[in-house]
PDB file of C-alpha atoms and ligand atoms in Angstrom:
ATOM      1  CA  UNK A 252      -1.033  52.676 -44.762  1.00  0.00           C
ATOM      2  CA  UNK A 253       1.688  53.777 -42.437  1.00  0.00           C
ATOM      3  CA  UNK A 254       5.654  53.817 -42.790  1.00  0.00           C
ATOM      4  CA  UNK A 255       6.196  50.716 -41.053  1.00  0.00           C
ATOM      5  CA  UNK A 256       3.871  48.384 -43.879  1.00  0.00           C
ATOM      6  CA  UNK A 257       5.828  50.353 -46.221  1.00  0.00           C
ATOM      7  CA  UNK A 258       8.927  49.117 -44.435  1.00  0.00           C
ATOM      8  CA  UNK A 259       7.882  45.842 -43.811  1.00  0.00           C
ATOM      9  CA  UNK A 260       7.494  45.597 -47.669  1.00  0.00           C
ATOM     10  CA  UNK A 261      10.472  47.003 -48.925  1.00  0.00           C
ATOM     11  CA  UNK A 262      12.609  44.318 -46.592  1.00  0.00           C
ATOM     12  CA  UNK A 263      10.330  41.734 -48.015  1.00  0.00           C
ATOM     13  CA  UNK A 264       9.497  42.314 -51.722  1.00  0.00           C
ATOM     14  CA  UNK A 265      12.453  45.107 -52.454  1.00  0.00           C
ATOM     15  CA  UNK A 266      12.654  48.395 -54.085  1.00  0.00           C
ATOM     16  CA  UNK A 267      11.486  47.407 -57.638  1.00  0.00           C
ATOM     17  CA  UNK A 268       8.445  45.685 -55.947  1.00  0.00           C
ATOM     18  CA  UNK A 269       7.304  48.514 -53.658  1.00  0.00           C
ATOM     19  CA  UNK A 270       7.736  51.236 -56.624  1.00  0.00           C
ATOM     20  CA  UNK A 271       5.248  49.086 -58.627  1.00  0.00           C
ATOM     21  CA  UNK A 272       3.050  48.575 -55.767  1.00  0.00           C
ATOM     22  CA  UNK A 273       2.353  52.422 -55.042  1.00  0.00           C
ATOM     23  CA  UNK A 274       1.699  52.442 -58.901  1.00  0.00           C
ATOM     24  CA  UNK A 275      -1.186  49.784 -58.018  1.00  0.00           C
ATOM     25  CA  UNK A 276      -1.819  51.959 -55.315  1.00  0.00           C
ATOM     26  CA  UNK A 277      -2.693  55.169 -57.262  1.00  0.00           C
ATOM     27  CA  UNK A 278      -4.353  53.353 -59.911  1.00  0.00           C
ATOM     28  CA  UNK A 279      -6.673  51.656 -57.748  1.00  0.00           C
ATOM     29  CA  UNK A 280      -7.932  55.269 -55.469  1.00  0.00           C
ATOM     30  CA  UNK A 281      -7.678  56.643 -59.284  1.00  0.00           C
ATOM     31  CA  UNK A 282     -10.801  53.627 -60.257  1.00  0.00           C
ATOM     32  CA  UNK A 283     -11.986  53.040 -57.045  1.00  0.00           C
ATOM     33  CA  UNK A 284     -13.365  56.896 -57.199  1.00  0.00           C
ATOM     34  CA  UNK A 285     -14.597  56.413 -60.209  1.00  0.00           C
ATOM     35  CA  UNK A 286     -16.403  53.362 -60.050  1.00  0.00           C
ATOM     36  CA  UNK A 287     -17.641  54.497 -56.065  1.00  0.00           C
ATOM     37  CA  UNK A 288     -15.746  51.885 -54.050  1.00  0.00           C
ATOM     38  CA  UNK A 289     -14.567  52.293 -50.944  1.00  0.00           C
ATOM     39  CA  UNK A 290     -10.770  54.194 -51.719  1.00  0.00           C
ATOM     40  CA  UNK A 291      -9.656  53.093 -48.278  1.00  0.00           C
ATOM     41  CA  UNK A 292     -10.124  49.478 -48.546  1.00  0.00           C
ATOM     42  CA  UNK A 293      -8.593  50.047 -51.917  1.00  0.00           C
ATOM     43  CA  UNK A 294      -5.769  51.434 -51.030  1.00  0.00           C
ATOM     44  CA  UNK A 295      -5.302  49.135 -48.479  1.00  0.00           C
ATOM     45  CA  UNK A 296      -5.763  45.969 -50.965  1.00  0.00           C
ATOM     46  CA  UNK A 297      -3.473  47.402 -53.460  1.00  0.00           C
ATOM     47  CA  UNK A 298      -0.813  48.187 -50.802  1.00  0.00           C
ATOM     48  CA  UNK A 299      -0.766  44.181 -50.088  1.00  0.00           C
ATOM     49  CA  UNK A 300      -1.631  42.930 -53.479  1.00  0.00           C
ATOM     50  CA  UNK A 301       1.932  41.512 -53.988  1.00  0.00           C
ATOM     51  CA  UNK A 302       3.366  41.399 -50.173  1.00  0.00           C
ATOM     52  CA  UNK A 303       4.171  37.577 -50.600  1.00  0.00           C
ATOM     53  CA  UNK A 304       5.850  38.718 -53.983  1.00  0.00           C
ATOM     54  CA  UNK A 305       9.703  38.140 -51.552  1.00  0.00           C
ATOM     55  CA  UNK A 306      12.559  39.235 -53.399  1.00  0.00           C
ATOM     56  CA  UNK A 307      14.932  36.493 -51.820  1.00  0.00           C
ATOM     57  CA  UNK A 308      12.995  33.532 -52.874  1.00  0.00           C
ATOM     58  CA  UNK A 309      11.613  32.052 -50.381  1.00  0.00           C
ATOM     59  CA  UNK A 310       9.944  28.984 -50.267  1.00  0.00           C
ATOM     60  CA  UNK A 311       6.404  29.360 -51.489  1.00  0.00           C
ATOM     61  CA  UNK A 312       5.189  25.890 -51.872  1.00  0.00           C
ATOM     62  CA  UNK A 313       6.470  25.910 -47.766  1.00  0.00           C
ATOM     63  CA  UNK A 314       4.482  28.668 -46.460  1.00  0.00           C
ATOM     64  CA  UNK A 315       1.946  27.967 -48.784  1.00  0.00           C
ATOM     65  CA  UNK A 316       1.776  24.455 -46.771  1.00  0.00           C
ATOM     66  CA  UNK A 317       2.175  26.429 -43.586  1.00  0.00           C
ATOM     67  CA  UNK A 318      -0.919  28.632 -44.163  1.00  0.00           C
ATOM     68  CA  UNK A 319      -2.935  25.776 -44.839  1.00  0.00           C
ATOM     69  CA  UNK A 320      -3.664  26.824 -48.473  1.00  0.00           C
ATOM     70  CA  UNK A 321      -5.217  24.095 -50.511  1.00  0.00           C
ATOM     71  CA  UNK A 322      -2.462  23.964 -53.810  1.00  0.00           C
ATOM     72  CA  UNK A 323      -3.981  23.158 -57.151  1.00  0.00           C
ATOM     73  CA  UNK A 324      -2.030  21.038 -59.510  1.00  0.00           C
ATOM     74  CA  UNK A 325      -1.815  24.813 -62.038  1.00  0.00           C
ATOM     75  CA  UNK A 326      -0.427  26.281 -58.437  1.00  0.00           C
ATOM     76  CA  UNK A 327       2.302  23.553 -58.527  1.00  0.00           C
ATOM     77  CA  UNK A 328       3.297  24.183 -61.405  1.00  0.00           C
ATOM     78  CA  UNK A 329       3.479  27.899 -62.189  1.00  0.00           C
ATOM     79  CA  UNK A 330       4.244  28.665 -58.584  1.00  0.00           C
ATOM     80  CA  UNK A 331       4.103  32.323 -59.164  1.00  0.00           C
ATOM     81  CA  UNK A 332       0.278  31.889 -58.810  1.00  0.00           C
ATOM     82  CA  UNK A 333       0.925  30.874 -54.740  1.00  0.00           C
ATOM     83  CA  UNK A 334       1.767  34.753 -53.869  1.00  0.00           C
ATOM     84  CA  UNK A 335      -1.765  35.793 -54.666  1.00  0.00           C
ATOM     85  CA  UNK A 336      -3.536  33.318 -52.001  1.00  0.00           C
ATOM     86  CA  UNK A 337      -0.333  33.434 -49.795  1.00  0.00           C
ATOM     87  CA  UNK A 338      -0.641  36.976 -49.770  1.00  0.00           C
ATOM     88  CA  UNK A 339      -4.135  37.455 -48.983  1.00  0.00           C
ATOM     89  CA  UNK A 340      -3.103  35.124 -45.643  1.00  0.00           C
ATOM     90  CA  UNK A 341       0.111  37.232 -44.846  1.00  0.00           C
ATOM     91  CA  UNK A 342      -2.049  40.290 -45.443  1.00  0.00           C
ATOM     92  CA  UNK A 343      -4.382  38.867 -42.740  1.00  0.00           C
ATOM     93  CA  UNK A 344      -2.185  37.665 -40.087  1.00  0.00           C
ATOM     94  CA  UNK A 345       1.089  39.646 -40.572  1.00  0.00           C
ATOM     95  CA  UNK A 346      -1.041  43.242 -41.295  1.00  0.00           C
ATOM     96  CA  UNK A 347      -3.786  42.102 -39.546  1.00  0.00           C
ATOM     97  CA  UNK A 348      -6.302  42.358 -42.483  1.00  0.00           C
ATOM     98  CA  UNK A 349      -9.761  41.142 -41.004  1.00  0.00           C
ATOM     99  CA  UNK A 350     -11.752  42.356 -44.262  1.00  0.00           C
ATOM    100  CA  UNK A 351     -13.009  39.727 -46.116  1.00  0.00           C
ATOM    101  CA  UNK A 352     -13.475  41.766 -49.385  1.00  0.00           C
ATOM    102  CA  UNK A 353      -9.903  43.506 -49.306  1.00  0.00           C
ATOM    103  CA  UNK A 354      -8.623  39.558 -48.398  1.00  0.00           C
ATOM    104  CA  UNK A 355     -10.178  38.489 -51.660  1.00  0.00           C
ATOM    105  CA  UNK A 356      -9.213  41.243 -53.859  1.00  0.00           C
ATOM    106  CA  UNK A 357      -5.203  39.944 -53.008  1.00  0.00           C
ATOM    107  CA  UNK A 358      -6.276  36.326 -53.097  1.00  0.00           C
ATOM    108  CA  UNK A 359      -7.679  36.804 -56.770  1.00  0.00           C
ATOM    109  CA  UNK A 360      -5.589  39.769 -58.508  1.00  0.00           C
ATOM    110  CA  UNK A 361      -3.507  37.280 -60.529  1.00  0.00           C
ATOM    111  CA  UNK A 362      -6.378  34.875 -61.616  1.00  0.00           C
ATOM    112  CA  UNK A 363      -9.866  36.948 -60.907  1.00  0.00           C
ATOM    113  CA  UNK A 364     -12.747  33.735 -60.741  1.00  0.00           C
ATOM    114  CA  UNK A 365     -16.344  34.020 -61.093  1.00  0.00           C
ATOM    115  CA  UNK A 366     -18.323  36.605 -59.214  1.00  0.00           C
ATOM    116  CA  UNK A 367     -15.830  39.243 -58.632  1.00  0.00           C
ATOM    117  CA  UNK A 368     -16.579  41.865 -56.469  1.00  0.00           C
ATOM    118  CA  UNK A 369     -16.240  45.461 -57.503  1.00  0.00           C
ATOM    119  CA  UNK A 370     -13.316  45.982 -55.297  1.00  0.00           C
ATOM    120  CA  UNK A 371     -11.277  42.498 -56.468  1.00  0.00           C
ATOM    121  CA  UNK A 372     -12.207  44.410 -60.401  1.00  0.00           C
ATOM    122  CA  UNK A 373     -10.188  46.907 -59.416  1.00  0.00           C
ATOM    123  CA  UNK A 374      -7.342  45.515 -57.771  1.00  0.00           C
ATOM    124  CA  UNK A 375      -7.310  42.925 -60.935  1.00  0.00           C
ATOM    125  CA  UNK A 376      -7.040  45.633 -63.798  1.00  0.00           C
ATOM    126  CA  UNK A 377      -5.263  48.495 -61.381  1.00  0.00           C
ATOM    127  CA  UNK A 378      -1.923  45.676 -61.301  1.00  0.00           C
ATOM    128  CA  UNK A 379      -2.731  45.611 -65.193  1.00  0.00           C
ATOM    129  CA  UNK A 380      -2.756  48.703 -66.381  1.00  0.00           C
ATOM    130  CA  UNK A 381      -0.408  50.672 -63.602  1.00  0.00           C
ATOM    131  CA  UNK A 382       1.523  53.074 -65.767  1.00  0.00           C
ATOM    132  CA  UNK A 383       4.926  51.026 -66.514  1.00  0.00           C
ATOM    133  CA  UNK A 384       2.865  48.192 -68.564  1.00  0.00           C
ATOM    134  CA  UNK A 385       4.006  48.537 -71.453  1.00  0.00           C
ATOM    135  CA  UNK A 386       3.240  45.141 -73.252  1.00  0.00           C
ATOM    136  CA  UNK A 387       0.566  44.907 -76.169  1.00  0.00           C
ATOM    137  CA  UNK A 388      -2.703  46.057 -75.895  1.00  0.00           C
ATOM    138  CA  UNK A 389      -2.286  47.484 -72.581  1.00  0.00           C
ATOM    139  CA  UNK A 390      -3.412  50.728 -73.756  1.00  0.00           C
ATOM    140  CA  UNK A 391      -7.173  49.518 -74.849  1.00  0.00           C
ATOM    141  CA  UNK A 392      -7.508  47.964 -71.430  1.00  0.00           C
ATOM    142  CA  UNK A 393      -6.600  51.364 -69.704  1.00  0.00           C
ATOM    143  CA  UNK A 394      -9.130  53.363 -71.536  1.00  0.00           C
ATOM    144  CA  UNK A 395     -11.332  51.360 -71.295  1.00  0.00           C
ATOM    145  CA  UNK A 396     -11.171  50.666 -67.228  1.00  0.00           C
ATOM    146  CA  UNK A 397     -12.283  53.953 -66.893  1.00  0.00           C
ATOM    147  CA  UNK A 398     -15.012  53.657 -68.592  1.00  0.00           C
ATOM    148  CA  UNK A 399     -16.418  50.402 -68.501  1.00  0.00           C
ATOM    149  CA  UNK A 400     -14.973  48.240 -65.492  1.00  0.00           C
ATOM    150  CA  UNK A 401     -16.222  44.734 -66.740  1.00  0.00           C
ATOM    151  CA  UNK A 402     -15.237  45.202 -70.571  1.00  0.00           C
ATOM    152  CA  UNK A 403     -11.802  45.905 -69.463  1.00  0.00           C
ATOM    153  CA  UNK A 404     -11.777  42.882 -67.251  1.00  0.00           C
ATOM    154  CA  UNK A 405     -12.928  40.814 -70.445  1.00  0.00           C
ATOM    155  CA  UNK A 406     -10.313  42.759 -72.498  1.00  0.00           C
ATOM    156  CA  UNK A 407      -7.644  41.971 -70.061  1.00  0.00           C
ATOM    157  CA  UNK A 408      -8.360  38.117 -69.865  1.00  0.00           C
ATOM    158  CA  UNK A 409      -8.622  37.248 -72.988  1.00  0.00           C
ATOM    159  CA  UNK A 410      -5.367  38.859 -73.477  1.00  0.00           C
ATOM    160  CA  UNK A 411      -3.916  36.919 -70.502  1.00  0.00           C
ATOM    161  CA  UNK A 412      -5.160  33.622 -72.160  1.00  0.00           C
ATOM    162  CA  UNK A 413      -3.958  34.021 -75.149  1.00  0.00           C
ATOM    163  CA  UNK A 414      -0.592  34.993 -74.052  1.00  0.00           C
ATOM    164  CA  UNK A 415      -0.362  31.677 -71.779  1.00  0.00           C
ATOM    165  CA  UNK A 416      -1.677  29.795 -74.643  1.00  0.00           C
ATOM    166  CA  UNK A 417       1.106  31.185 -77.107  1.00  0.00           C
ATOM    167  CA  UNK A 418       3.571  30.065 -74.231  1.00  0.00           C
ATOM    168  CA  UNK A 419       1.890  26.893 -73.432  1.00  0.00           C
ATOM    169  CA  UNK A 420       1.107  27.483 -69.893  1.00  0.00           C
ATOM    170  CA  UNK A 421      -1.626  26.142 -68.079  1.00  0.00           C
ATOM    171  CA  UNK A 422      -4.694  28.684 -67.515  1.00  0.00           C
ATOM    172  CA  UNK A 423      -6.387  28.711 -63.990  1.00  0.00           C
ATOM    173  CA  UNK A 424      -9.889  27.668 -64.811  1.00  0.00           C
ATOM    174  CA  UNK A 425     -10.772  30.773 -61.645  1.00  0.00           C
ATOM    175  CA  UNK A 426      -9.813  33.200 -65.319  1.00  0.00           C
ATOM    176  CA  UNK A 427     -11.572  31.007 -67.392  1.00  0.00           C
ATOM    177  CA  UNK A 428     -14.585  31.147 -65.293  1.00  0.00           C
ATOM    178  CA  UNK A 429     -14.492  35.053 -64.925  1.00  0.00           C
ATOM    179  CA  UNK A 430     -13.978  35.809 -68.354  1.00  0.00           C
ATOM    180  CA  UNK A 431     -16.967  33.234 -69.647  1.00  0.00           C
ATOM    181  CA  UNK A 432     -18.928  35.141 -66.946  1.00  0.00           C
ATOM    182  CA  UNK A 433     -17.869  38.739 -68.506  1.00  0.00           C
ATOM    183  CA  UNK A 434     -18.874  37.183 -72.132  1.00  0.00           C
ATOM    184  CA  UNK A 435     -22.047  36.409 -70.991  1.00  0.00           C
ATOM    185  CA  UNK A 436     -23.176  39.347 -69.259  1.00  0.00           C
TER     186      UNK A 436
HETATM  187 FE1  LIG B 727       0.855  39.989 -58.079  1.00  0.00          FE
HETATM  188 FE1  LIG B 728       1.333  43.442 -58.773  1.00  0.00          FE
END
């Protein structure tokens, strides 16, 4: 990535935003060379993973709209979902993304969904684990994303879902759908 995405990211998503995304960033070469996916396409996903993350607030459910992104009723109403898919369409017209792999891994690093492709795996548990998590049970995940990419995906969800069930949010059924996937393989 050069120094004018970095740019263009700090203006967008600020300092605090950029710092965690070259976190992601290392992370993601860090499993993508362990796991033997492409680091370049990583990189590049994990650079963009949050570039509709705007620090000023814009108005998400607007160029969600805009981009023609179909809104599900749990998008509505925890909008923070919209800057994964919103992303993934900035990433490909703004940064001129044309991969349809490195598109998905943005789309689908809040929610993951059935399927997931080795590269959206890492992008997924790289934004999870990236050293300044510090919440509960973080640490398990990280060990064990090293080792075993699909555990740690199953580790990581079910630790998502029960922390949106303890705050009574409403669970994308894209999570529940990859995690019933990781229980049954
Ligand atoms: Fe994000
Ligand atoms: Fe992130």
């Amino acid at each position: 990535m050069d120094k004018k995405i970095l740019d263009s990211l700090l203006i967008d998503t600020g300092q605090d935003r950029v710092d965690h995304t070259l976190r992601v960033v290392e992370e993601s070469k860090k499993l993508a060379y362990v796991h033997s996916v492409d680091i370049d396409k990583a990189t590049q996903a994990a650079f963009l993973h949050d570039c509709a993350k705007f620090k000023d607030g814009k108005n998400l459910l607007k160029m969600a709209v805009d981009f023609d992104i179909i809104l599900s009723d749990i998008m509505r109403a925890s909008l923070d979902l919209i800057h994964a898919p919103l992303g993934a369409k900035i990433a490909e017209h703004k940064y001129n993304i044309k991969d349809s792999d490195i598109l998905n891994a943005i789309k689908y690093h809040t929610t993951g969904r059935k399927d997931m492709t080795k590269l959206e795996k890492i992008i997924y548990i790289a934004d999870y684990i990236e050293p300044y998590r510090k919440f509960h049970g973080v640490k398990e995940v990280r060990q064990l994303a090293y080792v075993d990419l699909d555990k740690s995906l199953l580790l990581a969800m079910n630790q998502t879902i029960i922390f949106l069930i303890e705050k009574n949010r409403l669970i994308s059924p894209d999570t529940i759908e990859a995690r019933n996937q990781f229980i049954n393989n």
